[in-house]
Every structure is written in structure tokens, then in C-alpha cells.
PDB file of C-alpha atoms in Angstrom:
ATOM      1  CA  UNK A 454    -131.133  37.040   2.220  1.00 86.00           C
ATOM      2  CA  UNK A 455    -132.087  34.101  -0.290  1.00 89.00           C
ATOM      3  CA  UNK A 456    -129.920  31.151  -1.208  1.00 91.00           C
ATOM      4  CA  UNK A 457    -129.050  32.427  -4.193  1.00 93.00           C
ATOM      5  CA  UNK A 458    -127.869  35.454  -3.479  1.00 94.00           C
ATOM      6  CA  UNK A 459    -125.873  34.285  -0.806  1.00 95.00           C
ATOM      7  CA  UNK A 460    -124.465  31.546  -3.266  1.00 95.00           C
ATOM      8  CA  UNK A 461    -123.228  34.294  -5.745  1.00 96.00           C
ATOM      9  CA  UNK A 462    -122.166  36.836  -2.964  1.00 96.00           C
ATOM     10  CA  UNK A 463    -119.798  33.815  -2.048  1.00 97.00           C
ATOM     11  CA  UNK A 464    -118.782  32.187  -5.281  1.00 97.00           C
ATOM     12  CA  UNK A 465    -118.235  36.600  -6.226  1.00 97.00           C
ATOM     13  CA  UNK A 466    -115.796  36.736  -3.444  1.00 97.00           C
ATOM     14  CA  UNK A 467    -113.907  33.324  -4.447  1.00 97.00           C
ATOM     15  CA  UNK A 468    -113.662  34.178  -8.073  1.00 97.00           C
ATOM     16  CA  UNK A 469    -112.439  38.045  -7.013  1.00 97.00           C
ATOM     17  CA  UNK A 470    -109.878  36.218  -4.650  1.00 97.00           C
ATOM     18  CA  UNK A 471    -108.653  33.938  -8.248  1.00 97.00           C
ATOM     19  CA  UNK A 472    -108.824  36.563 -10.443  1.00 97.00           C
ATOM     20  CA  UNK A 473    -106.416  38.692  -7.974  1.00 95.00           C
ATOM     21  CA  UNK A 474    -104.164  35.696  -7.317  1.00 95.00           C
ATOM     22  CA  UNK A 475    -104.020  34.895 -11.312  1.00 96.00           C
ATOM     23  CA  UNK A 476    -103.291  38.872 -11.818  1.00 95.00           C
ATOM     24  CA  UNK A 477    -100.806  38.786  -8.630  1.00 93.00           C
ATOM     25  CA  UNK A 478     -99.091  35.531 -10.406  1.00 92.00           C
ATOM     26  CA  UNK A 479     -98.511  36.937 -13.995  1.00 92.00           C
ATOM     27  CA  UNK A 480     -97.346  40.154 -12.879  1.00 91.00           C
ATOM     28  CA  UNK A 481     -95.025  39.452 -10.105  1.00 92.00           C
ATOM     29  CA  UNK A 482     -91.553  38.581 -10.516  1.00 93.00           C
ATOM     30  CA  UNK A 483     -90.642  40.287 -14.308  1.00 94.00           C
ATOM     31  CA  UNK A 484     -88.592  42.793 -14.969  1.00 93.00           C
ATOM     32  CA  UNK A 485     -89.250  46.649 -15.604  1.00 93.00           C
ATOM     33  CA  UNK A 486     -86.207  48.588 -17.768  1.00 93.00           C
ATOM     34  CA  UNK A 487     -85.182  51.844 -15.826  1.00 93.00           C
ATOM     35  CA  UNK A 488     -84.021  54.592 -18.176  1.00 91.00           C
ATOM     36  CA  UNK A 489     -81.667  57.129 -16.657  1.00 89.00           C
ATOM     37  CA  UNK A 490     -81.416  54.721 -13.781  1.00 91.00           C
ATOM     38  CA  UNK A 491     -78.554  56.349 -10.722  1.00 92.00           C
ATOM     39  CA  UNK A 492     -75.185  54.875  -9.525  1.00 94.00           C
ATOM     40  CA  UNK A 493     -75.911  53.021  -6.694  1.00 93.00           C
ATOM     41  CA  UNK A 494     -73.911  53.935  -3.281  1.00 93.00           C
ATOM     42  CA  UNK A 495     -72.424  51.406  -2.043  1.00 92.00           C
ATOM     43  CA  UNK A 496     -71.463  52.336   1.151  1.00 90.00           C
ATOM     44  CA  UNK A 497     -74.218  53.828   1.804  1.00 92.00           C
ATOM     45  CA  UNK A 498     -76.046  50.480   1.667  1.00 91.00           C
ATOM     46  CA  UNK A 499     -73.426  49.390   4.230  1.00 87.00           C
ATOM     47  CA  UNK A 500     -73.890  45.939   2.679  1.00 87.00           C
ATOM     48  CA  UNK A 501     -70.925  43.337   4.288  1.00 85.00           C
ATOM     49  CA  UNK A 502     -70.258  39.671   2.328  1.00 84.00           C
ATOM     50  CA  UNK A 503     -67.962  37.001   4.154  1.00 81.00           C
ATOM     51  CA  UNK A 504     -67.806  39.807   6.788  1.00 83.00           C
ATOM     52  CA  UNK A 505     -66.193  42.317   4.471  1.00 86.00           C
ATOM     53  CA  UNK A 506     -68.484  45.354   2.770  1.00 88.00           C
ATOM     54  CA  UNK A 507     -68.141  45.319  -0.673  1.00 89.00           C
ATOM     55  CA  UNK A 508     -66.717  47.923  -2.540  1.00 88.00           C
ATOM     56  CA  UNK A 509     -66.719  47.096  -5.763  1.00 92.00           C
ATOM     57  CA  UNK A 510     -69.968  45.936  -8.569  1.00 94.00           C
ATOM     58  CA  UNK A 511     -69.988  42.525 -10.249  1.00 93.00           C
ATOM     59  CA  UNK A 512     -67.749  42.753 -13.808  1.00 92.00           C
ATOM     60  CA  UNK A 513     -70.805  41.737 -15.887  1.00 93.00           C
ATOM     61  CA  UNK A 514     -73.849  42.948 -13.658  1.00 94.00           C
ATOM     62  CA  UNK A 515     -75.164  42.938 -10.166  1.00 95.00           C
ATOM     63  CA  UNK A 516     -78.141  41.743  -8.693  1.00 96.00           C
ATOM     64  CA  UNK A 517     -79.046  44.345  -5.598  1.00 96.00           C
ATOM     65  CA  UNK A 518     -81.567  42.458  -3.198  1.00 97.00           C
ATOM     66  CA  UNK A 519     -83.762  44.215  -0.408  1.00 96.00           C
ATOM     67  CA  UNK A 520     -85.191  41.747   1.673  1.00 94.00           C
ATOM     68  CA  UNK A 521     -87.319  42.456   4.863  1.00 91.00           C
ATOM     69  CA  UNK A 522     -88.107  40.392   8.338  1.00 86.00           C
ATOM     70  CA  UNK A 523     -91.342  38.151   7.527  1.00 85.00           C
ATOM     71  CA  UNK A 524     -90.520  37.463   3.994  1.00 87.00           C
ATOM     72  CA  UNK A 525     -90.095  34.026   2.864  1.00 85.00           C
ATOM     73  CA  UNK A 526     -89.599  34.677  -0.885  1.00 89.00           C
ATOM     74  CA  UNK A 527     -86.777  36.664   0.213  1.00 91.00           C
ATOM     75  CA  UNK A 528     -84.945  33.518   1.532  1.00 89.00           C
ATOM     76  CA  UNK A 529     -85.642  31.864  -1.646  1.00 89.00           C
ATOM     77  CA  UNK A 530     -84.777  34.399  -4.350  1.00 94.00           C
ATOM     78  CA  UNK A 531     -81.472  34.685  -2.586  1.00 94.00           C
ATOM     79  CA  UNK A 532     -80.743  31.107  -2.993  1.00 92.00           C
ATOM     80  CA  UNK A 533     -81.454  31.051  -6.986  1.00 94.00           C
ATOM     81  CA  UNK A 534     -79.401  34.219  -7.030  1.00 95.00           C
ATOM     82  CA  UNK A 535     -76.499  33.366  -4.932  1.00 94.00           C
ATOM     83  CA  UNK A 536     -76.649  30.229  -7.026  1.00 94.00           C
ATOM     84  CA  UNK A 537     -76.182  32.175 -10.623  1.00 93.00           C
ATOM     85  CA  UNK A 538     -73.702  34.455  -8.707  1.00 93.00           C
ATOM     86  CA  UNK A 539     -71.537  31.149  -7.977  1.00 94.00           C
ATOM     87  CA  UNK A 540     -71.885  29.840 -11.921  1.00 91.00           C
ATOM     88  CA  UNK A 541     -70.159  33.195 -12.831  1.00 87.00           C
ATOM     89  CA  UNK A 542     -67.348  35.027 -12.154  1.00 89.00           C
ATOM     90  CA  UNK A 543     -68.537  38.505 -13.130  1.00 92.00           C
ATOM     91  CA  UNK A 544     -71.741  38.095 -11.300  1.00 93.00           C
ATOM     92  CA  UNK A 545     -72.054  39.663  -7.831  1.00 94.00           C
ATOM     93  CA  UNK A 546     -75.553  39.418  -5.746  1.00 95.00           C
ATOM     94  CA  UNK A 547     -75.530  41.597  -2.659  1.00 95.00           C
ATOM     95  CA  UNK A 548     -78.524  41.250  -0.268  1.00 95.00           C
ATOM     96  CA  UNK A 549     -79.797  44.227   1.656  1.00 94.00           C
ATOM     97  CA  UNK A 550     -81.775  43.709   4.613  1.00 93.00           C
ATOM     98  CA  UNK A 551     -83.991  46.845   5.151  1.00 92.00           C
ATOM     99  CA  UNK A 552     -86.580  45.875   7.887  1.00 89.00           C
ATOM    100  CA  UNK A 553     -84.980  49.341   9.541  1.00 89.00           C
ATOM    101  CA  UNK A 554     -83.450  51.170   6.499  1.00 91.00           C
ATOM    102  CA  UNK A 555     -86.903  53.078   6.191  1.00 89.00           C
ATOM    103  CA  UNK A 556     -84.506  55.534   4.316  1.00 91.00           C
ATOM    104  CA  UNK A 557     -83.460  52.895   1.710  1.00 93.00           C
ATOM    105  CA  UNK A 558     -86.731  51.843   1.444  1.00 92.00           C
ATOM    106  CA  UNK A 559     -87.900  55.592   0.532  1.00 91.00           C
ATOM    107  CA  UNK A 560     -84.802  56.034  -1.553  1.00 92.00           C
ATOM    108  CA  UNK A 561     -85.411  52.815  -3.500  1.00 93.00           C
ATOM    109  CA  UNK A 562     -89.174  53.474  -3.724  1.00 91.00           C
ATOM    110  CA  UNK A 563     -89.334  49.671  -2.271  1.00 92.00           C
ATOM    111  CA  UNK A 564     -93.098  48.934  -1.149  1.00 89.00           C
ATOM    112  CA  UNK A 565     -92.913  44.661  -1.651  1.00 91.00           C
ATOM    113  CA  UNK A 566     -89.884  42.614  -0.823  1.00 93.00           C
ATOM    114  CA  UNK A 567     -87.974  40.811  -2.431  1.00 95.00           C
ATOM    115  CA  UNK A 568     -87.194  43.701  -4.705  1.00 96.00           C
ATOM    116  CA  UNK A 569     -84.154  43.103  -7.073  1.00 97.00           C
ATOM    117  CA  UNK A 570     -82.327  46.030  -9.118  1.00 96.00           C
ATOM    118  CA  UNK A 571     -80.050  44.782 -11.738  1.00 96.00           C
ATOM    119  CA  UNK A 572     -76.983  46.903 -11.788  1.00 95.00           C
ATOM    120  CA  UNK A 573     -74.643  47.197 -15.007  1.00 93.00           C
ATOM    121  CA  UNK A 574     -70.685  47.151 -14.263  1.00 92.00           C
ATOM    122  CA  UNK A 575     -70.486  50.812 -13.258  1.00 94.00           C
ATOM    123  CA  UNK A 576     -73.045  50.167 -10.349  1.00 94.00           C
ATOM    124  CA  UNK A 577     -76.274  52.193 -12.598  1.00 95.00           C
ATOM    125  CA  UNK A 578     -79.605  50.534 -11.699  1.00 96.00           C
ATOM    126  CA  UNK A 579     -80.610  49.191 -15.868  1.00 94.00           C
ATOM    127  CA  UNK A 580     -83.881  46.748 -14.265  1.00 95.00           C
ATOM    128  CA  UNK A 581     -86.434  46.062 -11.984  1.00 96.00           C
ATOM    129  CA  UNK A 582     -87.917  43.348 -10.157  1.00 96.00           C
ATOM    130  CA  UNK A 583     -90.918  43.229  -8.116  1.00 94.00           C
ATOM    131  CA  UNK A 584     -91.140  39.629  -6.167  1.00 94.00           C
ATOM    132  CA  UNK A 585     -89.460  36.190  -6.685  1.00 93.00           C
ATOM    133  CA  UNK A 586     -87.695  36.579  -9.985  1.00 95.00           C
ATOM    134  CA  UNK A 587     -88.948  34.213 -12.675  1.00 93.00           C
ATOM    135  CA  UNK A 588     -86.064  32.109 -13.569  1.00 89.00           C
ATOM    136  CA  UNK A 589     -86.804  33.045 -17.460  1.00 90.00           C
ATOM    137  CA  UNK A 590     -86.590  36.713 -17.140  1.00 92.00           C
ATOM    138  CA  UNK A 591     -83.190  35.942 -14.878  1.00 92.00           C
ATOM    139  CA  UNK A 592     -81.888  34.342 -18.158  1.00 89.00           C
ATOM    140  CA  UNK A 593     -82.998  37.244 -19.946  1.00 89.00           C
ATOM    141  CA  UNK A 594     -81.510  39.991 -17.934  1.00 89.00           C
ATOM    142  CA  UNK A 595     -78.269  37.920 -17.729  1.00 87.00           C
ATOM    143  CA  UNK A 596     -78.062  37.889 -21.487  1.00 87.00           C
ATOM    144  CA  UNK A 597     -78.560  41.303 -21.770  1.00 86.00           C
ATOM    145  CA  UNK A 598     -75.847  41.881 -20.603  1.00 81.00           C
ATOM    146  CA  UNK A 599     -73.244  39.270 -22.519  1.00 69.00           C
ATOM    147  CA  UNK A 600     -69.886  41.316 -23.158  1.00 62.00           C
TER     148      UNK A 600
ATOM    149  CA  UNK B1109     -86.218  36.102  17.944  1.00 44.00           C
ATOM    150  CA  UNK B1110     -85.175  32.096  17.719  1.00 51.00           C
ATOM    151  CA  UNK B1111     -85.858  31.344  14.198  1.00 71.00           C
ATOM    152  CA  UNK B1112     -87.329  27.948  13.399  1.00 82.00           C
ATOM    153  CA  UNK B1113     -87.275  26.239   9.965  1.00 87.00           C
ATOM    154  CA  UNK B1114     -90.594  24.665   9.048  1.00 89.00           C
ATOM    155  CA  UNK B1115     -91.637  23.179   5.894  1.00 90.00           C
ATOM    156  CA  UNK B1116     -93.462  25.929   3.961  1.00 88.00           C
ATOM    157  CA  UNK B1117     -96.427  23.681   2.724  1.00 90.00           C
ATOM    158  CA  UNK B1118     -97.528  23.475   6.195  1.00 92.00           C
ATOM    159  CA  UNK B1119     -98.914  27.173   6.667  1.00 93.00           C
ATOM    160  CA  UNK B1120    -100.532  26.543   3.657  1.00 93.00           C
ATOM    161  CA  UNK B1121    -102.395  23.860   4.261  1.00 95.00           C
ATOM    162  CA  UNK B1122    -103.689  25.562   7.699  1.00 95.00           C
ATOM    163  CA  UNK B1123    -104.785  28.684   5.425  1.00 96.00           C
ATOM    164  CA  UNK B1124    -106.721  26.426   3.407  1.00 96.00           C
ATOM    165  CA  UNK B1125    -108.426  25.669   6.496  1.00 97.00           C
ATOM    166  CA  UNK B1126    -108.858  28.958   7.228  1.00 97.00           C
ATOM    167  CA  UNK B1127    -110.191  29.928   3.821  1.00 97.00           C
ATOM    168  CA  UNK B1128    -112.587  27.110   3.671  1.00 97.00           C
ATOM    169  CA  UNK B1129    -113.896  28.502   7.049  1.00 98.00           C
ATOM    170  CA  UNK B1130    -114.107  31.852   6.271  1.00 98.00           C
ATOM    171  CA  UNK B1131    -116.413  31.689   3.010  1.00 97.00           C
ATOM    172  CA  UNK B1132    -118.618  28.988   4.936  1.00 97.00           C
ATOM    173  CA  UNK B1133    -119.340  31.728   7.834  1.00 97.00           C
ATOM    174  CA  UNK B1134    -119.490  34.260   4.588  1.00 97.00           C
ATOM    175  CA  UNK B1135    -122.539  32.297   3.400  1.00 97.00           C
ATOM    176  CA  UNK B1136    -123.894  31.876   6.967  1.00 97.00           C
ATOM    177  CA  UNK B1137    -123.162  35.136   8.258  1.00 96.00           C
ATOM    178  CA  UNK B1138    -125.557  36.712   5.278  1.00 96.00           C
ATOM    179  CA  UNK B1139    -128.799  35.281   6.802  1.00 94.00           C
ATOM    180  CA  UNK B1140    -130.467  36.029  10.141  1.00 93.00           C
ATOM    181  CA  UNK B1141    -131.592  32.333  10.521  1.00 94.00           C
ATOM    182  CA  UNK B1142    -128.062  31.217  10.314  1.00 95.00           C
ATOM    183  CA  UNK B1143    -126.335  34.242  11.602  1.00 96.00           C
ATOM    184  CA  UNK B1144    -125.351  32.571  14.930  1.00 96.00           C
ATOM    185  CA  UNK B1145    -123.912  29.974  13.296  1.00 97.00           C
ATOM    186  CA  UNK B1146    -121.987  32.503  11.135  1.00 97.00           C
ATOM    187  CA  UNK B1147    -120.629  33.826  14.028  1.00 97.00           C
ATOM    188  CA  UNK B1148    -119.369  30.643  15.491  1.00 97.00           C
ATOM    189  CA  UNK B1149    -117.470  29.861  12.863  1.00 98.00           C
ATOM    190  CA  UNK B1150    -116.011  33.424  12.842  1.00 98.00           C
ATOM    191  CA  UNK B1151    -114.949  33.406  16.373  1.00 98.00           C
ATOM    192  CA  UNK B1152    -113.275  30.249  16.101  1.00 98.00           C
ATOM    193  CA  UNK B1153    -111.518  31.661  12.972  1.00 98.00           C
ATOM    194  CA  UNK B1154    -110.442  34.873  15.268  1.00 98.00           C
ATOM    195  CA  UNK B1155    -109.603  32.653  18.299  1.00 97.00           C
ATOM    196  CA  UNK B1156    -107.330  30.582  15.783  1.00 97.00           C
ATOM    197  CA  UNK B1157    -105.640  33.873  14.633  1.00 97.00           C
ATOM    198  CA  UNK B1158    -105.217  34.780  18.045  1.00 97.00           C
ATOM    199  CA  UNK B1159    -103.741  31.637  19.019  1.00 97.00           C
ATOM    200  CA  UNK B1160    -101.083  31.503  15.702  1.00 95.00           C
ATOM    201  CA  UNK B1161     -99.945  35.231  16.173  1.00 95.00           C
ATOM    202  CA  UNK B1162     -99.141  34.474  20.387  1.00 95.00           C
ATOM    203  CA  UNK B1163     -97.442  30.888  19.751  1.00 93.00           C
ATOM    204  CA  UNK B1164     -96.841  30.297  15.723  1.00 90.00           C
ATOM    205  CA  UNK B1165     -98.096  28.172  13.405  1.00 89.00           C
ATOM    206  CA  UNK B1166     -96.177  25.266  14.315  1.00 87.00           C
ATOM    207  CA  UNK B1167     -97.830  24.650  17.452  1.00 90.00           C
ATOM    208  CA  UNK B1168    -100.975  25.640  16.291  1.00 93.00           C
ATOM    209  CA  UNK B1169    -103.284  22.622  16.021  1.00 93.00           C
ATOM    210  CA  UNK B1170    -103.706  22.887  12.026  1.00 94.00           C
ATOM    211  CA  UNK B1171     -99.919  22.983  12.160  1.00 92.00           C
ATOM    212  CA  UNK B1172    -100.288  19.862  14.409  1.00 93.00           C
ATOM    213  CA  UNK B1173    -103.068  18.640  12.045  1.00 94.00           C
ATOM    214  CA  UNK B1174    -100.562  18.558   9.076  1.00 94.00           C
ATOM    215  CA  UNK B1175     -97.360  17.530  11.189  1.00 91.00           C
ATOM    216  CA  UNK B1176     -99.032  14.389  11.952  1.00 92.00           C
ATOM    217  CA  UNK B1177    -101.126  13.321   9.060  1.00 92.00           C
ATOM    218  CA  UNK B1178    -100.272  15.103   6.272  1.00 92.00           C
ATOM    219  CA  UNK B1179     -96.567  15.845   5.717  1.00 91.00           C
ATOM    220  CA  UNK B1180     -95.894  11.585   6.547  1.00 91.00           C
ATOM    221  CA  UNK B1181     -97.336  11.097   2.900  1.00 91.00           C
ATOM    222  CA  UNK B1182     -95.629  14.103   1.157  1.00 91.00           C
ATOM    223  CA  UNK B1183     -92.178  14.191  -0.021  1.00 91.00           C
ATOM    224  CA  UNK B1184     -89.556  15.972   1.617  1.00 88.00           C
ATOM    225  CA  UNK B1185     -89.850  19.769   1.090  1.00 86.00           C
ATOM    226  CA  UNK B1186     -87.667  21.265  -1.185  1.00 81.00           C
ATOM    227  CA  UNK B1187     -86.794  24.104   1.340  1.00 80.00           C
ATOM    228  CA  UNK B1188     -87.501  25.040   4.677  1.00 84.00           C
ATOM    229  CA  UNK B1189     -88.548  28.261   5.394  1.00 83.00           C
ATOM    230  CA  UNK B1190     -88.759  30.506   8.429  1.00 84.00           C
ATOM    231  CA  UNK B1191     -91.647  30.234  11.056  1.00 85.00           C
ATOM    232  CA  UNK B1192     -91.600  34.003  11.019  1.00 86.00           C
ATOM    233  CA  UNK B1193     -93.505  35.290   7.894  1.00 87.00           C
ATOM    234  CA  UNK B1194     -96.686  33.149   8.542  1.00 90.00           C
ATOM    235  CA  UNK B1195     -97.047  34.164  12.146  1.00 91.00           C
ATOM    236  CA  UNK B1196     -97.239  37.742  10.682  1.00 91.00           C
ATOM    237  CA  UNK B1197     -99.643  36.719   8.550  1.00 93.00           C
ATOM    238  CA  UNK B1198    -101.764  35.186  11.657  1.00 95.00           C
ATOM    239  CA  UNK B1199    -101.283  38.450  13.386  1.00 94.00           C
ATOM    240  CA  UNK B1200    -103.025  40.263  10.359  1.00 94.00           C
ATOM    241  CA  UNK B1201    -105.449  37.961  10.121  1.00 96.00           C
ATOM    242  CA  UNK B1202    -106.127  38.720  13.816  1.00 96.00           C
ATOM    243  CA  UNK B1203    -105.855  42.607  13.024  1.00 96.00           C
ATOM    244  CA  UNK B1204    -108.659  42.386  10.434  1.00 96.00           C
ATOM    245  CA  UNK B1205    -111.292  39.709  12.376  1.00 97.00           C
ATOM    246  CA  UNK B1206    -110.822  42.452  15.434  1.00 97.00           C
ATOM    247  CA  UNK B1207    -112.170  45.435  13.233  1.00 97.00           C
ATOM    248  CA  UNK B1208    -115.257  42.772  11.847  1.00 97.00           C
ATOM    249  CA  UNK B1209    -115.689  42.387  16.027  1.00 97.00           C
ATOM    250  CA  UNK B1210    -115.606  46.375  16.241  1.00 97.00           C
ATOM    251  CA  UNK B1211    -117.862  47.116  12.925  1.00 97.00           C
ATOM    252  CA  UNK B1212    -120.323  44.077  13.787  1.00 96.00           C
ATOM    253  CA  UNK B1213    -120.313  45.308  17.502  1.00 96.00           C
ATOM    254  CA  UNK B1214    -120.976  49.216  16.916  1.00 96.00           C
ATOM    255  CA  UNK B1215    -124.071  48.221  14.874  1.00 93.00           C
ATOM    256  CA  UNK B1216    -122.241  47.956  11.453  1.00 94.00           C
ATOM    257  CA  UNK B1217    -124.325  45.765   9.274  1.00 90.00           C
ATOM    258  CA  UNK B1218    -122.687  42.639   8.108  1.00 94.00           C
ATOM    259  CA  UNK B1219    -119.630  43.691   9.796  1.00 96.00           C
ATOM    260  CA  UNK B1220    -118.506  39.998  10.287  1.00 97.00           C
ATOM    261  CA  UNK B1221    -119.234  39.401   7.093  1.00 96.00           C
ATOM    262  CA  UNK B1222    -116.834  42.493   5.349  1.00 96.00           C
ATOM    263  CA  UNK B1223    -114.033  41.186   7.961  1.00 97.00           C
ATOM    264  CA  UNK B1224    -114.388  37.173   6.875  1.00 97.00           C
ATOM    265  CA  UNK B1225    -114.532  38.003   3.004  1.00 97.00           C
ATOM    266  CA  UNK B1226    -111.396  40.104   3.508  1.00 96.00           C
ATOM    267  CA  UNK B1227    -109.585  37.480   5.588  1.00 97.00           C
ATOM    268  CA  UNK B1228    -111.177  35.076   2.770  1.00 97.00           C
ATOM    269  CA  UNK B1229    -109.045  36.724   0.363  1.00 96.00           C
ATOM    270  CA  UNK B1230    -105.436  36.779   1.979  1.00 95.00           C
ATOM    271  CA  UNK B1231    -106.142  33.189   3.337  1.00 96.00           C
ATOM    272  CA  UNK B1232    -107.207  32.374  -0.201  1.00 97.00           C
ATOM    273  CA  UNK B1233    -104.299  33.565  -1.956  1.00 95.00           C
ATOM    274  CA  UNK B1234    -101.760  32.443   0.601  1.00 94.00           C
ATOM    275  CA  UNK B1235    -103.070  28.770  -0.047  1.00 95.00           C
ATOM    276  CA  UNK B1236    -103.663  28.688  -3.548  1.00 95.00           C
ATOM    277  CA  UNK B1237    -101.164  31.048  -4.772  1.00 93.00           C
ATOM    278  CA  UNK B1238     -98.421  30.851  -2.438  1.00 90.00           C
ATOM    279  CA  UNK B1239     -99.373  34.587  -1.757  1.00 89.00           C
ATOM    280  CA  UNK B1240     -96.952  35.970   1.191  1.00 85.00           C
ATOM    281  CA  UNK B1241     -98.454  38.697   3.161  1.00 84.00           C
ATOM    282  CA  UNK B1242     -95.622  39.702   5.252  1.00 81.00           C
ATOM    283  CA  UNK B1243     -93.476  39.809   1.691  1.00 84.00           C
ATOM    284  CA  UNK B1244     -96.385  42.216   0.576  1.00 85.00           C
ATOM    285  CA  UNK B1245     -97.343  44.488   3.092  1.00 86.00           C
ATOM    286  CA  UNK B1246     -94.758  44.822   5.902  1.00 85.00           C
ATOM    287  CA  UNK B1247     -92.570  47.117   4.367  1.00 85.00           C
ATOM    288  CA  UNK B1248     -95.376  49.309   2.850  1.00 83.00           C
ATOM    289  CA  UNK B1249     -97.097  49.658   6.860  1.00 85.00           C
ATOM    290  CA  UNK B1250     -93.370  50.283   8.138  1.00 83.00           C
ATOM    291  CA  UNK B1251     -92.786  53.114   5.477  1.00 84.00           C
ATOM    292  CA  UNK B1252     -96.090  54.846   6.035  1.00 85.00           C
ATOM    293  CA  UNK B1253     -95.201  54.221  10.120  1.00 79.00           C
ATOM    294  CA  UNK B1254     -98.095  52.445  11.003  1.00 79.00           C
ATOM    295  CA  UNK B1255     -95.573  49.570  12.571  1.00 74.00           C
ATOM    296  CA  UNK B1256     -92.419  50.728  14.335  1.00 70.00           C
TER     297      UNK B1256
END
């Protein structure tokens, strides 16, 4: 093969791999509304804090977090959002390990973790996001929702 | 599992490694006159998959690499993160240069070559992009049962 298709073949690949990682990078992390989005079940995500399962949705909204083994983004979305959930009283974040809640994951439609559903007072999923949150569309959704 | 906190950056800096390896034996594999070469370099990329999926990136020598003369002149990392995720990622890594083996092996033309440009890309996007495979894909090959 000559140098210079070898050359492009390469440089093809690299600029296929940037243009994917540019795509991957603007996508990732914003929020999709959900119309006619369901209650969630709380007890069926069997989801404990400070050893006790919760029972009851954050006043304002709720951030719902499925997380999986090998997932380092995981560790760090739930730090931002445990942080927001600690500036705010009517904030709740609840994190939902489903490495083996296949059934959550089918229910949920989750394919990429972290996944985040924002849930309104009464528990009904309102948004979507798909990977680390941006911290702008955080601010957003938490606006949205100003009583 | 023990789970061992390591600074994030240095995964990433081993997957730069990897990448830069990967699109050299790319180039190299793609000519007869330097195929053997090509496939040097892509059985030392395999062998280093192999070795980060059995003992983690920590120990692995690029981990070692950056350890020792990289992280001294970096600030502190913001986080640690778990030791986990990447070592998935090395196991895929491995999981994809094994089917280059079997394609290049059965007769498959440029088989090496399909299996580095694909480990190009995740390598590629894990260094530049901060691109986490295990994030991606785990759940997806655990709904559709192809991991237990």
C-alpha cells in the first residue's frame, strides 16, 4: 500500500476517533423533557440512605441516579449531586446501583450509566440525563422547578 | 473486590500510550514490507491488555511509568477514582486485540489492522476525551446477557 494512502487511512481513523469524541462531548450530559413521564416506585427501587429506604420524594424535585460497577462518572456525578442535595432542603438525590437490577435497567430503558431522572414532588419522572450532568443544565433543571 | 483509589489522570495517560501505539502499528500493519513490524507493536499492545485486565492498571508498567515520573510534577488530583472501571476497559481492549488475533489468523485480510483501529478509537477517546468505556458499555452487554 503507498505512503499516502496509509497516511490518510491513519490520519481518517484519528479524525473519525475526534469527530466521535467532539459528538460524544456535546451530547452527553443534557437533559431530555419526558412528557407523560410515570410515578416512580420507590420501593421497588429498594433504595436505603443513612441505612433507612426512603419513602418519601424530595419537596422541590429529586434527582434518581443509576449507577453501575466500572463507572467512574458515576462516583463523580454523585458527588456534585449529593452536594446540591446538601445546599437545599427540598432536594433529595437517591443513587441506585443496578449492576444486577437487569429489571430496572429494562424498566428504565438505562443503556449508559450514570443515568439521572429528575423527579417532580409527586415522584413523576419530568427529565432525562444521559452521562455526567453538565453543571449548567443542573442549574437549569433546578430552576425549573422554583415554587 | 478490594477497591483501590487511584488518581484518574493516570489511566489516561497509559491510554495515550496505547493510542499512540495502536495508529503507529495501523500505519505499519497496512504494508507487507513493514507488516512484521506492525505486528510487533500489536502484540505488545495485546500483551499490555492482557497484563492490565489480570493485575490493573496500577501495577501495570505505564501505571508505573506515570507513578514515578509524571504525577511528581502534576498537582494533586482533584478526585480519586476507583481502579475498577479502567481495568474493564483493559479487559475490552484485550477482548477486541483477541478477535484481530482470530480474523488475522483465519486468513482475514488486515485483520490486525480492523482490531488496532478499533482499539485506536476507545484508547483515543478515553485519553483525549475522558471517554469511560465501562460507564458506556457495561450495562448495555449485561442487558443483552452477553456478561453475567
Amino acid at each position: 500500500m503507498s505512503l499516502e494512502l496509509r497516511l490518510a487511512v491513519v490520519v481518517a481513523i484519528v479524525a473519525g476517533a475526534a469527530l466521535l469524541g467532539v459528538v460524544w462531548r456535546v451530547t452527553s450530559g443534557r437533559s431530555r423533557r419526558i412528557r407523560d413521564g410515570k410515578q416512580v416506585d420507590l420501593a421497588e427501587l429498594g433504595v436505603l440512605k443513612n441505612g433507612k429506604p426512603v419513602d418519601e420524594f424530595g419537596s422541590r424535585l429529586t434527582f434518581l441516579q443509576f449507577s453501575s460497577e466500572f463507572c467512574s462518572q458515576c462516583v463523580q456525578t454523585a458527588r456534585i449531586l449529593g452536594e446540591l442535595e446538601s445546599q437545599s432542603d427540598d432536594v433529595l438525590h437517591i443513587e441506585v446501583d443496578i449492576t444486577n437490577r437487569v429489571d430496572l435497567a429494562n424498566k428504565y430503558q438505562v443503556l449508559q450509566t450514570p443515568t439521572t431522572l429528575i423527579l417532580d414532588r409527586r415522584g413523576v419522572v419530568k427529565s432525562r440525563i444521559g452521562g455526567a450532568p453538565k453543571t449548567s443544565t443542573l442549574e437549569t433543571e433546578i430552576g425549573s422547578f422554583e415554587i | 473486590m478490594a477497591t483501590q483509589q487511584i488518581d484518574p489522570r493516570g489511566p489516561r495517560f497509559g491510554a495515550a500510550i496505547t493510542a499512540t501505539l495502536l495508529a503507529v502499528s495501523v500505519f505499519l500493519l497496512l504494508d507487507n514490507s513493514t507488516f512484521s513490524l506492525g505486528a510487533g507493536v500489536f502484540t505488545f499492545v495485546t500483551l499490555s491488555f492482557a497484563f492490565g485486565a489480570a493485575f490493573g492498571v496500577s501495577a501495570h508498567p505505564y501505571g508505573l511509568i506515570f507513578k514515578k515520573f509524571v504525577r511528581p510534577s502534576l498537582a494533586a488530583p482533584k478526585e480519586l477514582e476507583d481502579a475498577t472501571p479502567p481495568r474493564f476497559a483493559q479487559a475490552v481492549g484485550l477482548f477486541v486485540a483477541l478477535i484481530g488475533w482470530v480474523l488475522q489468523l483465519s486468513g482475514v485480510e488486515f485483520g490486525f489492522a480492523i482490531a488496532a483501529g478499533a482499539a485506536f478509537v476507545a484508547a483515543f477517546l478515553n485519553a483525549a476525551f475522558n471517554y469511560c468505556l465501562g460507564c458506556q458499555i457495561f450495562l448495555g452487554l449485561k442487558r443483552l446477557k452477553v456478561i453475567r
